[in-house]
Amino acid sequence: MELLQLIHQHTEQLYPEVVRHYRHLHQHPELSYHEQETAGYIAAFLQKEGIPFRSNVGGHGIVAEVKGEKGLSDNCIALLADMDAL
């Protein structure tokens, strides 16, 4: 199977879960600097997935690091994501 096909397959499998998280977060908005429930939701997800993280960073912030494995090349992909006001 080609790489692009694998990406499409995994994307289709993850789509319902991504939409569920999206809807939950948008149905439970919080004011800036008061995102306690959102932080708890994210922390619970990371813990369930076994992803190490630090919480209470600068307030309710969370920092998680997802490490990949070395592939066949020396190429590396970095991803930085944040959640901000709606």
PDB file of C-alpha atoms in Angstrom:
ATOM      1  CA  MET A   1       0.000   0.000   0.000  1.00  0.00           C
ATOM      2  CA  GLU A   2       1.302   3.442  -0.890  1.00  0.00           C
ATOM      3  CA  LEU A   3       2.043   6.022   1.785  1.00  0.00           C
ATOM      4  CA  LEU A   4      -0.750   8.323   0.602  1.00  0.00           C
ATOM      5  CA  GLN A   5      -3.259   5.474   0.821  1.00  0.00           C
ATOM      6  CA  LEU A   6      -2.090   4.666   4.347  1.00  0.00           C
ATOM      7  CA  ILE A   7      -2.503   8.299   5.369  1.00  0.00           C
ATOM      8  CA  HIS A   8      -6.045   8.390   3.956  1.00  0.00           C
ATOM      9  CA  GLN A   9      -6.918   5.124   5.697  1.00  0.00           C
ATOM     10  CA  HIS A  10      -5.678   6.312   9.101  1.00  0.00           C
ATOM     11  CA  THR A  11      -7.334   9.700   8.633  1.00  0.00           C
ATOM     12  CA  GLU A  12     -10.693   8.079   7.930  1.00  0.00           C
ATOM     13  CA  GLN A  13     -10.338   5.886  11.027  1.00  0.00           C
ATOM     14  CA  LEU A  14      -9.496   8.839  13.281  1.00  0.00           C
ATOM     15  CA  TYR A  15     -12.055  11.262  11.842  1.00  0.00           C
ATOM     16  CA  PRO A  16     -15.020  10.345  14.120  1.00  0.00           C
ATOM     17  CA  GLU A  17     -12.882  10.706  17.259  1.00  0.00           C
ATOM     18  CA  VAL A  18     -11.437  14.033  16.109  1.00  0.00           C
ATOM     19  CA  VAL A  19     -14.947  15.345  15.413  1.00  0.00           C
ATOM     20  CA  ARG A  20     -16.119  14.149  18.854  1.00  0.00           C
ATOM     21  CA  HIS A  21     -13.311  16.075  20.581  1.00  0.00           C
ATOM     22  CA  TYR A  22     -13.943  19.126  18.401  1.00  0.00           C
ATOM     23  CA  ARG A  23     -17.637  19.163  19.280  1.00  0.00           C
ATOM     24  CA  HIS A  24     -17.019  18.644  22.992  1.00  0.00           C
ATOM     25  CA  LEU A  25     -14.559  21.521  23.197  1.00  0.00           C
ATOM     26  CA  HIS A  26     -16.823  23.869  21.232  1.00  0.00           C
ATOM     27  CA  GLN A  27     -19.869  22.962  23.324  1.00  0.00           C
ATOM     28  CA  HIS A  28     -17.986  23.710  26.560  1.00  0.00           C
ATOM     29  CA  PRO A  29     -16.244  27.062  26.021  1.00  0.00           C
ATOM     30  CA  GLU A  30     -14.354  28.730  28.855  1.00  0.00           C
ATOM     31  CA  LEU A  31     -13.041  32.220  29.400  1.00  0.00           C
ATOM     32  CA  SER A  32      -9.367  32.975  28.839  1.00  0.00           C
ATOM     33  CA  TYR A  33      -7.178  32.028  31.804  1.00  0.00           C
ATOM     34  CA  HIS A  34     -10.055  29.954  33.248  1.00  0.00           C
ATOM     35  CA  GLU A  35      -9.768  26.866  31.028  1.00  0.00           C
ATOM     36  CA  GLN A  36      -9.740  24.415  33.926  1.00  0.00           C
ATOM     37  CA  GLU A  37     -12.282  21.979  32.424  1.00  0.00           C
ATOM     38  CA  THR A  38     -10.613  22.102  29.012  1.00  0.00           C
ATOM     39  CA  ALA A  39      -7.229  21.361  30.565  1.00  0.00           C
ATOM     40  CA  GLY A  40      -8.740  18.438  32.461  1.00  0.00           C
ATOM     41  CA  TYR A  41     -10.310  17.086  29.277  1.00  0.00           C
ATOM     42  CA  ILE A  42      -7.016  17.280  27.391  1.00  0.00           C
ATOM     43  CA  ALA A  43      -5.041  15.798  30.301  1.00  0.00           C
ATOM     44  CA  ALA A  44      -7.469  12.868  30.554  1.00  0.00           C
ATOM     45  CA  PHE A  45      -7.103  12.191  26.823  1.00  0.00           C
ATOM     46  CA  LEU A  46      -3.304  12.318  26.964  1.00  0.00           C
ATOM     47  CA  GLN A  47      -3.228  10.047  30.014  1.00  0.00           C
ATOM     48  CA  LYS A  48      -5.578   7.538  28.345  1.00  0.00           C
ATOM     49  CA  GLU A  49      -3.343   7.483  25.269  1.00  0.00           C
ATOM     50  CA  GLY A  50      -0.183   7.056  27.370  1.00  0.00           C
ATOM     51  CA  ILE A  51       1.291  10.344  26.160  1.00  0.00           C
ATOM     52  CA  PRO A  52       3.548  11.971  28.764  1.00  0.00           C
ATOM     53  CA  PHE A  53       2.680  15.570  29.593  1.00  0.00           C
ATOM     54  CA  ARG A  54       3.175  18.368  32.095  1.00  0.00           C
ATOM     55  CA  SER A  55       0.145  20.240  33.360  1.00  0.00           C
ATOM     56  CA  ASN A  56      -0.368  23.595  35.101  1.00  0.00           C
ATOM     57  CA  VAL A  57       2.137  25.250  32.774  1.00  0.00           C
ATOM     58  CA  GLY A  58       1.594  28.987  33.094  1.00  0.00           C
ATOM     59  CA  GLY A  59      -1.806  28.365  34.654  1.00  0.00           C
ATOM     60  CA  HIS A  60      -3.902  25.686  32.992  1.00  0.00           C
ATOM     61  CA  GLY A  61      -1.449  25.017  30.156  1.00  0.00           C
ATOM     62  CA  ILE A  62      -0.360  21.531  29.134  1.00  0.00           C
ATOM     63  CA  VAL A  63       2.837  20.541  27.361  1.00  0.00           C
ATOM     64  CA  ALA A  64       2.965  17.092  25.769  1.00  0.00           C
ATOM     65  CA  GLU A  65       5.703  15.502  23.726  1.00  0.00           C
ATOM     66  CA  VAL A  66       4.978  12.784  21.203  1.00  0.00           C
ATOM     67  CA  LYS A  67       8.160  11.099  20.047  1.00  0.00           C
ATOM     68  CA  GLY A  68       8.330   9.175  16.816  1.00  0.00           C
ATOM     69  CA  GLU A  69      10.736   6.522  15.699  1.00  0.00           C
ATOM     70  CA  LYS A  70      13.645   7.005  13.331  1.00  0.00           C
ATOM     71  CA  GLY A  71      12.635   6.169   9.801  1.00  0.00           C
ATOM     72  CA  LEU A  72      14.674   5.262   6.772  1.00  0.00           C
ATOM     73  CA  SER A  73      15.820   8.837   6.186  1.00  0.00           C
ATOM     74  CA  ASP A  74      17.208  11.607   8.361  1.00  0.00           C
ATOM     75  CA  ASN A  75      14.103  13.732   7.775  1.00  0.00           C
ATOM     76  CA  CYS A  76      12.153  14.921  10.779  1.00  0.00           C
ATOM     77  CA  ILE A  77       8.717  16.484  11.162  1.00  0.00           C
ATOM     78  CA  ALA A  78       7.976  18.881  13.996  1.00  0.00           C
ATOM     79  CA  LEU A  79       4.460  19.822  15.018  1.00  0.00           C
ATOM     80  CA  LEU A  80       3.466  22.584  17.391  1.00  0.00           C
ATOM     81  CA  ALA A  81      -0.180  23.028  18.279  1.00  0.00           C
ATOM     82  CA  ASP A  82      -2.029  25.311  20.619  1.00  0.00           C
ATOM     83  CA  MET A  83      -5.602  26.005  21.560  1.00  0.00           C
ATOM     84  CA  ASP A  84      -6.748  29.578  21.687  1.00  0.00           C
ATOM     85  CA  ALA A  85      -9.958  31.531  21.948  1.00  0.00           C
ATOM     86  CA  LEU A  86     -12.806  30.586  19.646  1.00  0.00           C
TER      87      LEU A  86
END
